[in-house]
CSV table of C-alpha atoms in Angstrom, one decimal:
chain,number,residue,atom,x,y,z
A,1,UNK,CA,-15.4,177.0,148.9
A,2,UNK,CA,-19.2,177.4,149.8
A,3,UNK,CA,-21.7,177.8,147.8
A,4,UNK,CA,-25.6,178.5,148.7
A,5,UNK,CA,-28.6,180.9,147.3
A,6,UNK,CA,-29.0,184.3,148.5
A,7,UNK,CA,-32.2,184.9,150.5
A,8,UNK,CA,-32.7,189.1,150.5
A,9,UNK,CA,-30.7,191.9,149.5
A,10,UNK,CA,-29.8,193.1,146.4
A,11,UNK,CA,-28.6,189.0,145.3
A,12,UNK,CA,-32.1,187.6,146.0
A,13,UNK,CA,-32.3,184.3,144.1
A,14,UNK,CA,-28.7,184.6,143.2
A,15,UNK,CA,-26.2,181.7,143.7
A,16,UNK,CA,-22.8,182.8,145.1
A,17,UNK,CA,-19.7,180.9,146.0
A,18,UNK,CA,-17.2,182.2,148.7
A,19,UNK,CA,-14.4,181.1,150.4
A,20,UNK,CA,-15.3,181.6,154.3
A,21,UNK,CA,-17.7,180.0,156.1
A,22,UNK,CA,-19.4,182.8,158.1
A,23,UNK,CA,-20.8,184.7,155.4
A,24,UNK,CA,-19.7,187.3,152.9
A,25,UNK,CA,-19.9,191.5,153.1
A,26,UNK,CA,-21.2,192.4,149.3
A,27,UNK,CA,-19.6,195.9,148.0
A,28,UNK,CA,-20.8,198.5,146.0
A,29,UNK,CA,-17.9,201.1,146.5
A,30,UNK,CA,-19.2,203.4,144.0
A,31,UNK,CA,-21.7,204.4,146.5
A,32,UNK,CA,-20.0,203.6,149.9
A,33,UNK,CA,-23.0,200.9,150.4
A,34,UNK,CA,-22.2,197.3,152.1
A,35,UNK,CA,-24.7,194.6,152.7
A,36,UNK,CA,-24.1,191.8,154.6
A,37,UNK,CA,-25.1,187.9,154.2
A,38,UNK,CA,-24.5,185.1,157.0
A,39,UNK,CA,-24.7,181.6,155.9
A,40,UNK,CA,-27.0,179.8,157.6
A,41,UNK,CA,-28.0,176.3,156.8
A,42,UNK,CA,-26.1,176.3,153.3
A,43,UNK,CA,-28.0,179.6,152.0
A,44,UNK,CA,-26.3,183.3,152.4
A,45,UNK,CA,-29.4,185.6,154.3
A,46,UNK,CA,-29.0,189.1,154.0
A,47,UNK,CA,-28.6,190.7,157.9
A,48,UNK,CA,-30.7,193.7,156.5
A,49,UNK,CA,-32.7,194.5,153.2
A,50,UNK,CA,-31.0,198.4,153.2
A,51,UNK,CA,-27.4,198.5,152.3
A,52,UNK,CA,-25.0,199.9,155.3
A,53,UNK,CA,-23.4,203.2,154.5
A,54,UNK,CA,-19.6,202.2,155.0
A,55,UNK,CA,-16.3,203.0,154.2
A,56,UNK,CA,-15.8,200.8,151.5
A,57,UNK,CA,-11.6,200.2,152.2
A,58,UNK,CA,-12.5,199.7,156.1
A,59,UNK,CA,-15.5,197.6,155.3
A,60,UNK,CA,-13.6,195.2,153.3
A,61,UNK,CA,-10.4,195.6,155.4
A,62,UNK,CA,-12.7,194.8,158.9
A,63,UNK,CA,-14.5,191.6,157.0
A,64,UNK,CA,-11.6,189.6,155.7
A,65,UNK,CA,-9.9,190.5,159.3
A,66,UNK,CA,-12.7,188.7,160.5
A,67,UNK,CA,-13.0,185.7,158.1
A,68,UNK,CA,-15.7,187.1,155.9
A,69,UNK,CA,-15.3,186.9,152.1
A,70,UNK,CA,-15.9,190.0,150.4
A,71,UNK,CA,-17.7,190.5,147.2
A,72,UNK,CA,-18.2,193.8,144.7
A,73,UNK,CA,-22.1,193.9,144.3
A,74,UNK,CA,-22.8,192.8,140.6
A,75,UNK,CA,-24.5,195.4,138.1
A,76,UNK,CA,-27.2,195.0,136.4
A,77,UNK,CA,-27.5,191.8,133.4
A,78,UNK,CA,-26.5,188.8,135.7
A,79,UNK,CA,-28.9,186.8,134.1
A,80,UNK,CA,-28.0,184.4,131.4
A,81,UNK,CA,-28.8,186.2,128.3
A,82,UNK,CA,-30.0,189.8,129.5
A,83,UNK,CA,-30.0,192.4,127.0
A,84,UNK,CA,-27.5,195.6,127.4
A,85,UNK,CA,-28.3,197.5,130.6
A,86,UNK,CA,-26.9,200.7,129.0
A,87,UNK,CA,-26.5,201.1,125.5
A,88,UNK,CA,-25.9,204.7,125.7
A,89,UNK,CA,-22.6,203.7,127.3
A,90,UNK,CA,-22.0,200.0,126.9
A,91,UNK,CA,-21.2,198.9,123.4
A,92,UNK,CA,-22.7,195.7,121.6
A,93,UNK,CA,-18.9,194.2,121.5
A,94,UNK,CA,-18.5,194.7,125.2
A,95,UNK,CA,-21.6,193.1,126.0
A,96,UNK,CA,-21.5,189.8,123.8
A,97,UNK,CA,-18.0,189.8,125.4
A,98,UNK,CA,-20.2,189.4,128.6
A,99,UNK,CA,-22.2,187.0,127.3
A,100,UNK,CA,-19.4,184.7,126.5
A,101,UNK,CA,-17.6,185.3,129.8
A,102,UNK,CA,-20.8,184.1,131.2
A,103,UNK,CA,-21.2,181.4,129.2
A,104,UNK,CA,-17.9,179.8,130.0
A,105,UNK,CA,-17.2,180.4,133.8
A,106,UNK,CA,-20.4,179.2,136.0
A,107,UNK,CA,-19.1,181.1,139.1
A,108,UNK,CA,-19.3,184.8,137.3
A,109,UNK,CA,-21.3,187.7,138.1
A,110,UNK,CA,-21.3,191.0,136.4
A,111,UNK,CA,-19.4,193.8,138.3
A,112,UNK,CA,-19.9,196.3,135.6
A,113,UNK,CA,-18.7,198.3,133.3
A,114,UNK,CA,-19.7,201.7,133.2
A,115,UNK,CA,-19.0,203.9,136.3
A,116,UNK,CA,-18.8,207.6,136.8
A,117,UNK,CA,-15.0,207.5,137.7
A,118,UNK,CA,-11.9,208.2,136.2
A,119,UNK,CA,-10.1,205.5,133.7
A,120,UNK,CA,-11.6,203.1,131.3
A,121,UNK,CA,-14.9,202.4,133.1
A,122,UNK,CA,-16.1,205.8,132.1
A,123,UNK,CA,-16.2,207.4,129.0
A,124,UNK,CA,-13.5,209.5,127.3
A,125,UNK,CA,-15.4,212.9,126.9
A,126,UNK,CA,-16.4,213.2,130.4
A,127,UNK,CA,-12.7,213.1,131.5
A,128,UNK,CA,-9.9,215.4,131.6
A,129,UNK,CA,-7.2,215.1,129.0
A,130,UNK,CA,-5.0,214.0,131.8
A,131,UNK,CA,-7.0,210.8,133.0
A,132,UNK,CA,-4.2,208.0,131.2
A,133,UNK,CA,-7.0,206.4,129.4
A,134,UNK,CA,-8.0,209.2,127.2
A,135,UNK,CA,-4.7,208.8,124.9
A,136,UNK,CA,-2.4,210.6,127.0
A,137,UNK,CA,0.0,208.0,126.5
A,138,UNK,CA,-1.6,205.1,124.6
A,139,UNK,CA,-2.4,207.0,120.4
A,140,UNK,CA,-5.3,204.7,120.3
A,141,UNK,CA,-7.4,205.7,123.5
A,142,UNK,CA,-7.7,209.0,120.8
A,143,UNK,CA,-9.6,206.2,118.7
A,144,UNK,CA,-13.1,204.6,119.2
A,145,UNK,CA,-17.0,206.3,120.5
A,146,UNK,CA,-16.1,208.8,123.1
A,147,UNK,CA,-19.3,208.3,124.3
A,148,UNK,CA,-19.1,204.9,125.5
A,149,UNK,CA,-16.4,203.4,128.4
A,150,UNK,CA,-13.9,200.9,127.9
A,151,UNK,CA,-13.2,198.6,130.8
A,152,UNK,CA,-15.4,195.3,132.1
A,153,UNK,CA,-15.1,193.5,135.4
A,154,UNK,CA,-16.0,190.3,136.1
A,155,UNK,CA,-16.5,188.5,139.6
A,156,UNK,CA,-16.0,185.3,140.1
A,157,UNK,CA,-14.8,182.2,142.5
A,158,UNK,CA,-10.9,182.5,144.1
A,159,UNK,CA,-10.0,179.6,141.5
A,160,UNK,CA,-11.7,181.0,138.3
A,161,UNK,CA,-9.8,184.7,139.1
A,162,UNK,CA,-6.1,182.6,139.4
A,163,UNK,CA,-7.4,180.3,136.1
A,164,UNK,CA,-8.1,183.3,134.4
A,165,UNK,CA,-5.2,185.9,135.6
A,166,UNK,CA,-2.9,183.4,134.7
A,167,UNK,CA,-4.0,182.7,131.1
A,168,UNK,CA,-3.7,186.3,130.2
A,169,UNK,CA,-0.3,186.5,132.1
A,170,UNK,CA,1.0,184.2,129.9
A,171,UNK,CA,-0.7,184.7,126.8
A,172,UNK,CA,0.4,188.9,127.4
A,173,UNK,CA,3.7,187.5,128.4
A,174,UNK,CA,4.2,185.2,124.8
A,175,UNK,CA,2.8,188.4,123.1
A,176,UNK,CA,-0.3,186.3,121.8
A,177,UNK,CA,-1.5,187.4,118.4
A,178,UNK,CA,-5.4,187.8,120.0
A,179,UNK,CA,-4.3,190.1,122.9
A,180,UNK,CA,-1.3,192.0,120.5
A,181,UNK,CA,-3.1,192.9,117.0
A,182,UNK,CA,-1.6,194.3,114.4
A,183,UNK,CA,-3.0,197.3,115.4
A,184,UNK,CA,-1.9,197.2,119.0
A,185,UNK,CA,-2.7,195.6,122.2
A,186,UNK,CA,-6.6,195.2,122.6
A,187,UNK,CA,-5.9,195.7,126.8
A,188,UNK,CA,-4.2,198.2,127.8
A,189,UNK,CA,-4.1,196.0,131.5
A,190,UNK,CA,-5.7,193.2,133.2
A,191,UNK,CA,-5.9,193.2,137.3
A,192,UNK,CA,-6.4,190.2,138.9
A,193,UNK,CA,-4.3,187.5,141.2
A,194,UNK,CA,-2.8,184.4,140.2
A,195,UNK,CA,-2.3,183.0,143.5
A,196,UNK,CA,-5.4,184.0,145.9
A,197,UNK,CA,-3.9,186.2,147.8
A,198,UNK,CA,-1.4,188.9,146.2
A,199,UNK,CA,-3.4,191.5,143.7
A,200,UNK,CA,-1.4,191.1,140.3
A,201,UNK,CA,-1.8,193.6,137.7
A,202,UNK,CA,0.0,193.6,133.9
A,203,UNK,CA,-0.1,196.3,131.8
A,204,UNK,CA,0.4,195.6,127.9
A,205,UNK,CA,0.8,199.2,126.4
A,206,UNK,CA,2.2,202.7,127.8
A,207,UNK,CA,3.5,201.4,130.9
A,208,UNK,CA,6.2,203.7,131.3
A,209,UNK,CA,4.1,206.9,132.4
A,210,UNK,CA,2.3,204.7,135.4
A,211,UNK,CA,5.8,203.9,136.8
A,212,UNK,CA,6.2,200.1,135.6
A,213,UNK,CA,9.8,200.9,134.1
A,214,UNK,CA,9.1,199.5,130.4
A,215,UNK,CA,6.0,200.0,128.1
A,216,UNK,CA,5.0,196.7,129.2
A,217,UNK,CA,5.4,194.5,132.6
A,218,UNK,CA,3.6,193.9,136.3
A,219,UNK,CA,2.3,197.4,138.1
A,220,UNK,CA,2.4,196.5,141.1
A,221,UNK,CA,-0.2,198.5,144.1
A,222,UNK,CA,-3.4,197.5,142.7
A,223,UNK,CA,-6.4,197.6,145.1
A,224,UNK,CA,-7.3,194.3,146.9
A,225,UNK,CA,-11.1,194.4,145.4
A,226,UNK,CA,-9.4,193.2,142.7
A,227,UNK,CA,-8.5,189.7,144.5
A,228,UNK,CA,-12.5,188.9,143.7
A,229,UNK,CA,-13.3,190.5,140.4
A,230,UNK,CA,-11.2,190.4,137.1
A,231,UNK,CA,-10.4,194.0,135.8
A,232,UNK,CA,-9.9,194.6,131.4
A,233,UNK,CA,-9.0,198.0,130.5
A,234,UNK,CA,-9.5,197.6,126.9
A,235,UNK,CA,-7.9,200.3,124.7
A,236,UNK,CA,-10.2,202.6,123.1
A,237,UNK,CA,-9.5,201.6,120.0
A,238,UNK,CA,-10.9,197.9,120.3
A,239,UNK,CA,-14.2,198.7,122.5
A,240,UNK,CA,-16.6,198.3,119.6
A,241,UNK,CA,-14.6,195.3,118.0
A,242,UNK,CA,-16.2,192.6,118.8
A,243,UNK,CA,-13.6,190.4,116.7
A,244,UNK,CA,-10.9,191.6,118.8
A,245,UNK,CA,-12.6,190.7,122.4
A,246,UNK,CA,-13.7,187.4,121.2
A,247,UNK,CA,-9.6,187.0,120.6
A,248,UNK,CA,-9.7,187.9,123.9
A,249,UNK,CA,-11.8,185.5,125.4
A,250,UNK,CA,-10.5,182.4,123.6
A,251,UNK,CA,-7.6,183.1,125.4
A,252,UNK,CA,-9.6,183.4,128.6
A,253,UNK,CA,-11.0,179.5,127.5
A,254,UNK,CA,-7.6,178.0,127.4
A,255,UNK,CA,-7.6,178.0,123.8
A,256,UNK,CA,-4.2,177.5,121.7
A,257,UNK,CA,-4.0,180.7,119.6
A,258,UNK,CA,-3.7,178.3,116.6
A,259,UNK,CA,-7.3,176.8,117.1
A,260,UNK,CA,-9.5,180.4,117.9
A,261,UNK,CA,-12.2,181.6,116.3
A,262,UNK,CA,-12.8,184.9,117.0
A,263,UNK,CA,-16.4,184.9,115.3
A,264,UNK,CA,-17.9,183.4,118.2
A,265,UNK,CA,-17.5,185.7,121.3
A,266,UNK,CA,-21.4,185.2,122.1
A,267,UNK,CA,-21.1,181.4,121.8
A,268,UNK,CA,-18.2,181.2,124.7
């Protein structure tokens, strides 16, 4: 791994760690903009100050065929204790579920939460009743601000996203009590890897109509952004429960489900 501070761009000031050498190409695929950093004499310098307009799949596909890392280009709040960038749209409990992400992985960055595309990351009155986060086949996506979106991802190091993918496989896997309420599944799916290299995606409720064969199990076909940033679709329901995400996140910490506390998801 290589670490170093990023000297121009839209990560001026920032510290990053990647897994090549050369340098990294930073994403934002929302827009089809690419910026690219060499590493030079342990710090990343951005090649230009105005982003590249690129095809995002070939941009990524071309860098890591080359021995670049790729990164998606963090939203706004990376700094320690930043208030919500978007409270029209971002709820408290999704950002203090930030907070405490930040607080107990050093390597993560923000990669957002609120986009204008279909699924959780928008918001459930903007979206056709067909979009499979809306409730079309999970009752509680009906539930929760229809206003506000419902999915969070966070980038971070190659060993943080196979820590962290693991610990919700299992905990998903052992049907933990913090990811499977009495009220239902808080996720609806996390994508991440577990080994580096192969995208891994588990789905926790209403598998069935996305092809996975049970209500629950690994979806397989995932895109390979998600090798670099962990994806949380959190059902509707749970997006303003801030009890419910801090569940979440002890399980995230390694915590046995016997010693959580869910009252503290700003602490970490």
């Amino acid at each position: 791994m290589y670490e170093g501070t990023c000297v121009g761009g839209p990560l001026d000031g920032h510290t990053i760690t990647v897994r090549c050498p050369d340098g990294v190409l930073v994403a934002d695929r929302p827009t089809g903009r690419a910026w690219l950093y060499d590493r030079r004499e342990g710090e990343f310098h951005a090649r230009d100050q105005q982003a590249r307009q690129l095809d995002p799949d070939r941009a990524v596909t071309t860098a890591l065929s080359e021995g670049w890392d790729v990164m998606a280009l963090p939203d706004a709040g990376m700094a320690d204790g930043a208030g919500n960038p978007d409270p029209l749209r971002i709820t408290d409990a999704i950002w203090r579920f930030w907070l405490g992400s930040k607080a107990l992985e050093p390597s993560v960055l923000f990669g957002g939460v609120y986009a204008v595309k279909p699924g959780y990351h928008s918001y459930r009155d903007r979206l056709p009743s067909t979009d499979y986060s809306t409730g079309r086949d999970v009752a509680a996506d009906k539930r929760g601000p229809g206003d506000k979106a419902s999915a969070i991802d966070l980038t971070m190091s190659t060993a943080a996203m196979m820590k962290y993918t693991k610990r919700l496989d299992d905990a998903a896997r052992a049907r933990d009590p913090r990811l499977y309420t009495p009220d239902g599944p808080v996720l609806r799916e996390f994508i991440g890897t577990k080994d580096g290299s192969v995208v891994y995606c588990y789905v926790l409720m209403g598998g069935c109509p996305l092809g996975v064969g049970a209500d629950a199990g690994p979806d397989p076909g995932r895109h390979i952004s998600h090798l670099w940033h962990l994806h949380l679709s959190i059902i509707r329901a749970f997006c303003t429960d801030a009890d419910a995400l801090a569940g979440v996140l002890s399980v995230l910490s390694g915590q046995p489900v016997d010693g959580c506390d869910r009252a503290t998801a700003e602490d970490g």
